[in-house]
PDB file of C-alpha atoms in Angstrom:
ATOM      1  CA  MET A 562       0.000   0.000   0.000  1.00 49.00           C
ATOM      2  CA  GLY A 563       2.966   2.320   0.489  1.00 50.00           C
ATOM      3  CA  ALA A 564       3.586   2.620  -3.201  1.00 52.00           C
ATOM      4  CA  SER A 565       0.385   4.585  -3.688  1.00 55.00           C
ATOM      5  CA  TYR A 566       1.648   7.470  -1.552  1.00 57.00           C
ATOM      6  CA  TRP A 567       4.479   8.433  -3.985  1.00 58.00           C
ATOM      7  CA  PRO A 568       2.360  10.307  -6.433  1.00 57.00           C
ATOM      8  CA  LEU A 569       0.835  12.346  -3.707  1.00 58.00           C
ATOM      9  CA  LEU A 570       4.242  13.219  -2.353  1.00 59.00           C
ATOM     10  CA  LEU A 571       5.453  14.372  -5.779  1.00 59.00           C
ATOM     11  CA  VAL A 572       2.441  16.605  -6.342  1.00 55.00           C
ATOM     12  CA  GLY A 573       2.864  18.134  -2.973  1.00 59.00           C
ATOM     13  CA  GLY A 574       6.561  18.785  -3.543  1.00 56.00           C
ATOM     14  CA  PHE A 575       5.953  20.650  -6.763  1.00 55.00           C
ATOM     15  CA  SER A 576       3.288  22.742  -5.128  1.00 57.00           C
ATOM     16  CA  LEU A 577       5.634  23.683  -2.300  1.00 54.00           C
ATOM     17  CA  LEU A 578       8.375  24.731  -4.646  1.00 51.00           C
ATOM     18  CA  SER A 579       5.978  26.974  -6.611  1.00 55.00           C
ATOM     19  CA  ILE A 580       5.028  28.742  -3.378  1.00 52.00           C
ATOM     20  CA  ILE A 581       8.586  29.288  -2.171  1.00 52.00           C
ATOM     21  CA  GLY A 582       9.898  30.464  -5.625  1.00 53.00           C
ATOM     22  CA  CYS A 583      12.658  28.719  -7.549  1.00 52.00           C
ATOM     23  CA  ASP A 584      15.457  30.105  -9.714  1.00 58.00           C
ATOM     24  CA  CYS A 585      14.933  27.516 -12.464  1.00 58.00           C
ATOM     25  CA  PRO A 586      16.721  27.652 -15.966  1.00 64.00           C
ATOM     26  CA  ARG A 587      14.992  29.542 -18.858  1.00 70.00           C
ATOM     27  CA  ASP A 588      15.395  29.674 -22.784  1.00 74.00           C
ATOM     28  CA  GLY A 589      18.077  32.144 -23.876  1.00 76.00           C
ATOM     29  CA  LEU A 590      17.775  34.871 -26.616  1.00 81.00           C
ATOM     30  CA  ASN A 591      18.179  33.991 -30.296  1.00 81.00           C
ATOM     31  CA  GLY A 592      21.708  34.504 -31.544  1.00 80.00           C
ATOM     32  CA  GLU A 593      22.829  36.480 -34.688  1.00 82.00           C
ATOM     33  CA  PRO A 594      22.276  34.698 -38.043  1.00 83.00           C
ATOM     34  CA  GLY A 595      25.321  32.693 -39.085  1.00 79.00           C
ATOM     35  CA  ARG A 596      27.336  33.227 -42.229  1.00 82.00           C
ATOM     36  CA  ASP A 597      26.365  31.547 -45.516  1.00 82.00           C
ATOM     37  CA  GLY A 598      27.879  28.174 -45.980  1.00 80.00           C
ATOM     38  CA  ARG A 599      30.229  27.298 -48.811  1.00 83.00           C
ATOM     39  CA  PRO A 600      28.618  26.765 -52.270  1.00 84.00           C
ATOM     40  CA  GLY A 601      27.736  23.208 -53.008  1.00 81.00           C
ATOM     41  CA  LEU A 602      29.052  21.133 -55.878  1.00 83.00           C
ATOM     42  CA  LYS A 603      27.813  21.812 -59.464  1.00 83.00           C
ATOM     43  CA  GLY A 604      24.920  19.596 -60.403  1.00 79.00           C
ATOM     44  CA  GLN A 605      24.985  17.268 -63.364  1.00 81.00           C
ATOM     45  CA  LYS A 606      23.787  18.470 -66.802  1.00 78.00           C
ATOM     46  CA  GLY A 607      20.137  17.690 -67.397  1.00 69.00           C
ATOM     47  CA  GLU A 608      18.574  16.245 -70.541  1.00 65.00           C
ATOM     48  CA  SER A 609      17.994  18.436 -73.619  1.00 63.00           C
ATOM     49  CA  ALA A 610      14.576  20.045 -73.830  1.00 55.00           C
ATOM     50  CA  LEU A 611      14.071  18.495 -77.315  1.00 53.00           C
ATOM     51  CA  GLU A 612      15.145  15.039 -76.184  1.00 52.00           C
ATOM     52  CA  GLY A 613      13.684  14.766 -72.727  1.00 51.00           C
ATOM     53  CA  ASN A 614      10.448  12.891 -72.335  1.00 55.00           C
ATOM     54  CA  SER A 615       9.293  15.130 -69.499  1.00 55.00           C
ATOM     55  CA  VAL A 616       9.105  18.350 -71.624  1.00 55.00           C
ATOM     56  CA  PRO A 617       5.506  19.187 -72.515  1.00 62.00           C
ATOM     57  CA  LEU A 618       4.655  19.037 -76.219  1.00 63.00           C
ATOM     58  CA  ALA A 619       3.314  22.610 -76.078  1.00 61.00           C
ATOM     59  CA  LEU A 620       6.799  23.910 -75.182  1.00 60.00           C
ATOM     60  CA  LEU A 621       8.378  22.092 -78.114  1.00 59.00           C
ATOM     61  CA  LYS A 622       5.985  23.843 -80.541  1.00 65.00           C
ATOM     62  CA  LEU A 623       6.825  27.325 -79.303  1.00 68.00           C
ATOM     63  CA  LYS A 624       8.720  29.424 -81.857  1.00 72.00           C
ATOM     64  CA  GLY A 625      10.869  32.384 -80.971  1.00 74.00           C
ATOM     65  CA  GLU A 626      10.709  35.755 -82.669  1.00 81.00           C
ATOM     66  CA  ALA A 627      12.454  36.104 -86.046  1.00 82.00           C
ATOM     67  CA  GLY A 628      15.809  37.804 -85.876  1.00 84.00           C
ATOM     68  CA  PRO A 629      16.945  40.645 -88.168  1.00 89.00           C
ATOM     69  CA  ARG A 630      17.680  39.803 -91.823  1.00 87.00           C
ATOM     70  CA  GLY A 631      21.346  39.143 -92.522  1.00 87.00           C
ATOM     71  CA  ALA A 632      23.450  40.784 -95.207  1.00 87.00           C
ATOM     72  CA  GLN A 633      23.267  39.407 -98.768  1.00 86.00           C
ATOM     73  CA  GLY A 634      25.928  36.813 -99.471  1.00 86.00           C
ATOM     74  CA  ILE A 635      28.311  36.701-102.431  1.00 87.00           C
ATOM     75  CA  MET A 636      26.724  35.515-105.691  1.00 85.00           C
ATOM     76  CA  GLY A 637      27.546  31.879-106.395  1.00 83.00           C
ATOM     77  CA  PRO A 638      28.748  30.451-109.715  1.00 86.00           C
ATOM     78  CA  LYS A 639      26.325  30.167-112.618  1.00 81.00           C
ATOM     79  CA  GLY A 640      24.569  26.815-112.779  1.00 80.00           C
ATOM     80  CA  TYR A 641      24.064  24.592-115.800  1.00 78.00           C
ATOM     81  CA  SER A 642      21.256  25.371-118.200  1.00 78.00           C
ATOM     82  CA  GLY A 643      18.198  23.268-117.529  1.00 80.00           C
ATOM     83  CA  HIS A 644      16.171  21.300-120.056  1.00 81.00           C
ATOM     84  CA  LEU A 645      13.869  23.221-122.349  1.00 80.00           C
ATOM     85  CA  GLY A 646      10.412  23.289-120.881  1.00 81.00           C
ATOM     86  CA  HIS A 647       7.208  22.356-122.644  1.00 83.00           C
ATOM     87  CA  THR A 648       5.688  24.860-125.013  1.00 84.00           C
ATOM     88  CA  GLY A 649       3.115  26.930-123.244  1.00 85.00           C
ATOM     89  CA  ALA A 650      -0.444  27.314-124.356  1.00 87.00           C
ATOM     90  CA  PRO A 651      -1.039  30.103-126.902  1.00 86.00           C
ATOM     91  CA  GLY A 652      -2.120  33.365-125.374  1.00 87.00           C
ATOM     92  CA  GLN A 653      -5.349  35.123-126.025  1.00 87.00           C
ATOM     93  CA  SER A 654      -5.653  37.185-129.177  1.00 87.00           C
ATOM     94  CA  GLY A 655      -5.221  40.877-128.645  1.00 88.00           C
ATOM     95  CA  GLU A 656      -7.757  43.471-129.572  1.00 88.00           C
ATOM     96  CA  PRO A 657      -7.664  44.628-133.194  1.00 90.00           C
ATOM     97  CA  GLY A 658      -5.772  47.829-133.753  1.00 87.00           C
ATOM     98  CA  PRO A 659      -7.235  50.987-135.213  1.00 88.00           C
ATOM     99  CA  ASN A 660      -7.883  51.212-138.919  1.00 86.00           C
ATOM    100  CA  GLY A 661      -5.104  52.744-140.970  1.00 79.00           C
ATOM    101  CA  LYS A 662      -5.452  56.077-142.654  1.00 79.00           C
ATOM    102  CA  GLN A 663      -4.908  56.572-146.329  1.00 74.00           C
ATOM    103  CA  ILE A 664      -2.244  59.246-146.899  1.00 76.00           C
ATOM    104  CA  GLY A 665      -2.479  59.598-150.642  1.00 69.00           C
ATOM    105  CA  PRO A 666      -4.137  58.035-153.656  1.00 72.00           C
ATOM    106  CA  VAL A 667      -3.498  54.306-154.025  1.00 63.00           C
ATOM    107  CA  VAL A 668      -1.980  53.408-157.375  1.00 66.00           C
ATOM    108  CA  VAL A 669      -1.659  49.700-158.142  1.00 62.00           C
ATOM    109  CA  ALA A 670       0.483  49.017-161.171  1.00 65.00           C
ATOM    110  CA  PRO A 671      -0.626  46.061-163.295  1.00 73.00           C
ATOM    111  CA  GLN A 672       1.551  42.992-162.575  1.00 79.00           C
ATOM    112  CA  LYS A 673       3.329  41.849-165.698  1.00 87.00           C
ATOM    113  CA  HIS A 674       3.891  38.159-166.244  1.00 91.00           C
ATOM    114  CA  SER A 675       5.471  35.786-168.714  1.00 94.00           C
ATOM    115  CA  ALA A 676       5.619  31.988-168.616  1.00 96.00           C
ATOM    116  CA  PHE A 677       5.884  29.044-170.985  1.00 96.00           C
ATOM    117  CA  SER A 678       6.148  25.246-170.861  1.00 96.00           C
ATOM    118  CA  VAL A 679       6.673  23.189-174.022  1.00 96.00           C
ATOM    119  CA  MET A 680       7.373  19.492-174.738  1.00 95.00           C
ATOM    120  CA  ARG A 681       9.178  17.465-177.397  1.00 92.00           C
ATOM    121  CA  THR A 682       7.932  13.864-177.664  1.00 90.00           C
ATOM    122  CA  SER A 683       9.657  12.811-180.892  1.00 87.00           C
ATOM    123  CA  ALA A 684      11.750   9.624-180.941  1.00 86.00           C
ATOM    124  CA  VAL A 685      14.212  11.279-183.335  1.00 88.00           C
ATOM    125  CA  TYR A 686      17.457  12.442-181.707  1.00 87.00           C
ATOM    126  CA  PRO A 687      17.789  16.287-181.761  1.00 89.00           C
ATOM    127  CA  LEU A 688      20.330  17.367-184.369  1.00 89.00           C
ATOM    128  CA  TYR A 689      23.706  18.435-182.980  1.00 90.00           C
ATOM    129  CA  ALA A 690      24.428  22.191-182.773  1.00 90.00           C
ATOM    130  CA  GLN A 691      20.810  22.932-183.666  1.00 92.00           C
ATOM    131  CA  VAL A 692      18.016  24.648-181.729  1.00 94.00           C
ATOM    132  CA  VAL A 693      15.682  22.069-180.180  1.00 94.00           C
ATOM    133  CA  THR A 694      12.121  22.428-181.426  1.00 93.00           C
ATOM    134  CA  PHE A 695       8.966  21.238-179.702  1.00 94.00           C
ATOM    135  CA  ASP A 696       5.631  19.753-180.722  1.00 91.00           C
ATOM    136  CA  THR A 697       3.413  20.337-177.677  1.00 92.00           C
ATOM    137  CA  THR A 698       2.585  23.583-175.859  1.00 94.00           C
ATOM    138  CA  VAL A 699       1.407  23.335-172.252  1.00 95.00           C
ATOM    139  CA  VAL A 700       1.593  27.039-171.280  1.00 94.00           C
ATOM    140  CA  ASN A 701       2.567  30.075-173.353  1.00 95.00           C
ATOM    141  CA  ASP A 702       1.358  33.332-171.843  1.00 93.00           C
ATOM    142  CA  PRO A 703       1.695  35.874-173.376  1.00 93.00           C
ATOM    143  CA  ALA A 704       2.943  33.906-176.431  1.00 93.00           C
ATOM    144  CA  ASP A 705       6.599  34.856-175.916  1.00 95.00           C
ATOM    145  CA  PHE A 706       7.759  31.386-176.976  1.00 96.00           C
ATOM    146  CA  ASN A 707       7.776  30.441-180.652  1.00 94.00           C
ATOM    147  CA  VAL A 708       7.218  26.688-180.988  1.00 90.00           C
ATOM    148  CA  GLU A 709       8.369  26.601-184.619  1.00 88.00           C
ATOM    149  CA  SER A 710      11.691  28.347-184.013  1.00 93.00           C
ATOM    150  CA  GLY A 711      12.147  26.929-180.507  1.00 94.00           C
ATOM    151  CA  LYS A 712      13.114  30.354-179.108  1.00 95.00           C
ATOM    152  CA  PHE A 713      11.744  32.559-176.309  1.00 96.00           C
ATOM    153  CA  THR A 714      11.728  36.312-176.953  1.00 96.00           C
ATOM    154  CA  CYS A 715      11.633  38.615-173.914  1.00 96.00           C
ATOM    155  CA  SER A 716       8.739  41.099-173.977  1.00 95.00           C
ATOM    156  CA  THR A 717       9.096  42.287-170.350  1.00 94.00           C
ATOM    157  CA  ALA A 718      12.519  43.134-168.946  1.00 95.00           C
ATOM    158  CA  GLY A 719      13.303  41.391-165.663  1.00 95.00           C
ATOM    159  CA  ILE A 720      14.754  38.338-163.929  1.00 95.00           C
ATOM    160  CA  TYR A 721      13.773  34.987-165.484  1.00 97.00           C
ATOM    161  CA  TYR A 722      14.254  31.348-164.562  1.00 97.00           C
ATOM    162  CA  PHE A 723      14.677  28.729-167.313  1.00 97.00           C
ATOM    163  CA  THR A 724      14.820  24.986-166.741  1.00 95.00           C
ATOM    164  CA  PHE A 725      14.641  21.791-168.781  1.00 94.00           C
ATOM    165  CA  SER A 726      14.402  18.040-168.188  1.00 93.00           C
ATOM    166  CA  SER A 727      14.885  15.127-170.560  1.00 91.00           C
ATOM    167  CA  MET A 728      14.298  11.380-170.291  1.00 88.00           C
ATOM    168  CA  ALA A 729      15.956   8.900-172.652  1.00 82.00           C
ATOM    169  CA  LYS A 730      17.934   5.630-172.755  1.00 82.00           C
ATOM    170  CA  VAL A 731      20.742   7.160-174.797  1.00 83.00           C
ATOM    171  CA  SER A 732      23.464   9.677-174.014  1.00 85.00           C
ATOM    172  CA  MET A 733      22.333  13.276-174.474  1.00 86.00           C
ATOM    173  CA  CYS A 734      23.843  16.741-174.016  1.00 89.00           C
ATOM    174  CA  LEU A 735      21.763  19.935-173.986  1.00 92.00           C
ATOM    175  CA  SER A 736      22.669  23.577-173.368  1.00 93.00           C
ATOM    176  CA  ILE A 737      20.644  26.675-172.446  1.00 95.00           C
ATOM    177  CA  ASN A 738      21.629  29.529-174.760  1.00 94.00           C
ATOM    178  CA  SER A 739      20.703  33.221-174.705  1.00 95.00           C
ATOM    179  CA  ASP A 740      21.644  36.662-175.931  1.00 93.00           C
ATOM    180  CA  ALA A 741      22.379  37.633-172.309  1.00 91.00           C
ATOM    181  CA  ARG A 742      25.289  35.256-171.587  1.00 88.00           C
ATOM    182  CA  GLU A 743      27.267  32.281-172.901  1.00 88.00           C
ATOM    183  CA  GLU A 744      25.698  28.843-173.050  1.00 88.00           C
ATOM    184  CA  VAL A 745      25.305  26.596-169.991  1.00 90.00           C
ATOM    185  CA  ALA A 746      25.725  22.910-170.959  1.00 89.00           C
ATOM    186  CA  PHE A 747      24.519  19.705-169.257  1.00 90.00           C
ATOM    187  CA  CYS A 748      25.246  16.060-170.176  1.00 86.00           C
ATOM    188  CA  ASP A 749      23.939  12.650-169.140  1.00 82.00           C
ATOM    189  CA  PHE A 750      25.553   9.486-170.538  1.00 82.00           C
ATOM    190  CA  ASN A 751      23.904   6.173-171.253  1.00 74.00           C
ATOM    191  CA  ARG A 752      23.552   3.623-168.436  1.00 69.00           C
ATOM    192  CA  ASN A 753      21.252   1.259-170.388  1.00 69.00           C
ATOM    193  CA  TYR A 754      18.071   2.303-168.578  1.00 73.00           C
ATOM    194  CA  ASP A 755      15.733   5.284-168.487  1.00 76.00           C
ATOM    195  CA  GLN A 756      17.643   8.280-167.162  1.00 80.00           C
ATOM    196  CA  VAL A 757      16.578  11.834-166.421  1.00 86.00           C
ATOM    197  CA  MET A 758      18.754  14.901-167.037  1.00 87.00           C
ATOM    198  CA  THR A 759      17.812  18.341-165.716  1.00 90.00           C
ATOM    199  CA  GLY A 760      19.332  21.799-165.841  1.00 92.00           C
ATOM    200  CA  GLY A 761      18.388  25.383-165.073  1.00 93.00           C
ATOM    201  CA  VAL A 762      19.651  28.944-165.073  1.00 94.00           C
ATOM    202  CA  VAL A 763      18.531  32.401-163.879  1.00 95.00           C
ATOM    203  CA  LEU A 764      18.949  35.208-166.428  1.00 95.00           C
ATOM    204  CA  GLU A 765      18.397  38.950-166.439  1.00 96.00           C
ATOM    205  CA  LEU A 766      16.886  39.806-169.803  1.00 95.00           C
ATOM    206  CA  GLN A 767      16.125  42.989-171.659  1.00 96.00           C
ATOM    207  CA  VAL A 768      13.261  43.396-174.104  1.00 95.00           C
ATOM    208  CA  GLY A 769      14.027  41.610-177.369  1.00 95.00           C
ATOM    209  CA  GLN A 770      16.685  39.207-176.018  1.00 96.00           C
ATOM    210  CA  LYS A 771      16.182  35.522-176.858  1.00 96.00           C
ATOM    211  CA  VAL A 772      16.648  32.205-175.007  1.00 97.00           C
ATOM    212  CA  TRP A 773      16.679  28.715-176.550  1.00 96.00           C
ATOM    213  CA  LEU A 774      17.683  25.082-175.948  1.00 95.00           C
ATOM    214  CA  LYS A 775      20.367  23.463-178.140  1.00 93.00           C
ATOM    215  CA  SER A 776      21.657  19.910-178.631  1.00 91.00           C
ATOM    216  CA  ILE A 777      25.455  19.604-178.468  1.00 88.00           C
ATOM    217  CA  ARG A 778      27.919  16.787-179.271  1.00 86.00           C
ATOM    218  CA  ASP A 779      30.178  15.475-176.533  1.00 82.00           C
ATOM    219  CA  LEU A 780      30.823  11.736-176.044  1.00 81.00           C
ATOM    220  CA  GLN A 781      27.699  10.356-177.683  1.00 80.00           C
ATOM    221  CA  LEU A 782      28.010   7.280-179.874  1.00 81.00           C
ATOM    222  CA  ALA A 783      26.699   6.925-183.407  1.00 82.00           C
ATOM    223  CA  THR A 784      24.164   4.407-182.118  1.00 80.00           C
ATOM    224  CA  ASP A 785      22.632   7.114-179.886  1.00 79.00           C
ATOM    225  CA  VAL A 786      21.547   9.133-182.921  1.00 81.00           C
ATOM    226  CA  GLN A 787      20.201   6.031-184.686  1.00 82.00           C
ATOM    227  CA  ASP A 788      18.158   4.932-181.650  1.00 81.00           C
ATOM    228  CA  ARG A 789      14.414   5.380-182.103  1.00 82.00           C
ATOM    229  CA  LYS A 790      13.262   4.926-178.501  1.00 81.00           C
ATOM    230  CA  PRO A 791      11.166   7.781-176.996  1.00 82.00           C
ATOM    231  CA  LYS A 792      13.183  10.856-176.054  1.00 84.00           C
ATOM    232  CA  GLN A 793      11.068  13.330-174.103  1.00 91.00           C
ATOM    233  CA  ILE A 794      12.347  16.895-173.529  1.00 93.00           C
ATOM    234  CA  ILE A 795      10.480  19.579-171.502  1.00 95.00           C
ATOM    235  CA  PHE A 796      11.528  23.242-171.584  1.00 96.00           C
ATOM    236  CA  ASN A 797      10.117  25.813-169.077  1.00 96.00           C
ATOM    237  CA  GLY A 798      10.660  29.513-168.427  1.00 96.00           C
ATOM    238  CA  PHE A 799       8.942  32.238-166.414  1.00 96.00           C
ATOM    239  CA  LEU A 800       9.406  35.782-165.115  1.00 95.00           C
ATOM    240  CA  LEU A 801      10.447  35.967-161.447  1.00 94.00           C
ATOM    241  CA  PHE A 802      10.263  39.758-160.996  1.00 90.00           C
TER     242      PHE A 802
END
């Protein structure tokens, strides 16, 4: 039973001490703040913002403001020419221009003309050094060519073009002759099959000058003259301007 008196004794002791007064220890005043400690070690480098998985997608889409435009660089070397592109579609037709104004009276001079085309269909070989004559007239306007004489007489001065063609199985030489210049000769020698010989010349003629076709002797054989196969010759001439 004595053990139950101890709490009562302790309570009474504390009450007595509070009445007498006790110089018991108390909390002191706060001291001055201490100095900053030394800086800690540098932390490790973190992951890049573009590579890290923890960076929000919205931050990755942010775009900074454009900086000022830089100076123009030096012009580079010229490149190779490219392939030609496709032809573009034709453009729209423009509006018609204003009508022209007549300044003075219009005088249209009559256009002069002269043209002929004649044929020789005889099987007889043309005589050497003789004017070739013809038996068929295709065109003769205005009748400047004389079929009987085989000569063309200029009625309108100007530039003319004369041409001939012949087809035969024998050797033949023909020349274009005129009062304007010396003869121009052409030859085609036998190759035992139908052969065509052609020739032509441009002449400047004055009124009254003549032009004709002539047969000449070169390397033809005697059998060429005796041959009676068809020998067609066509002689043409016309005024150019």
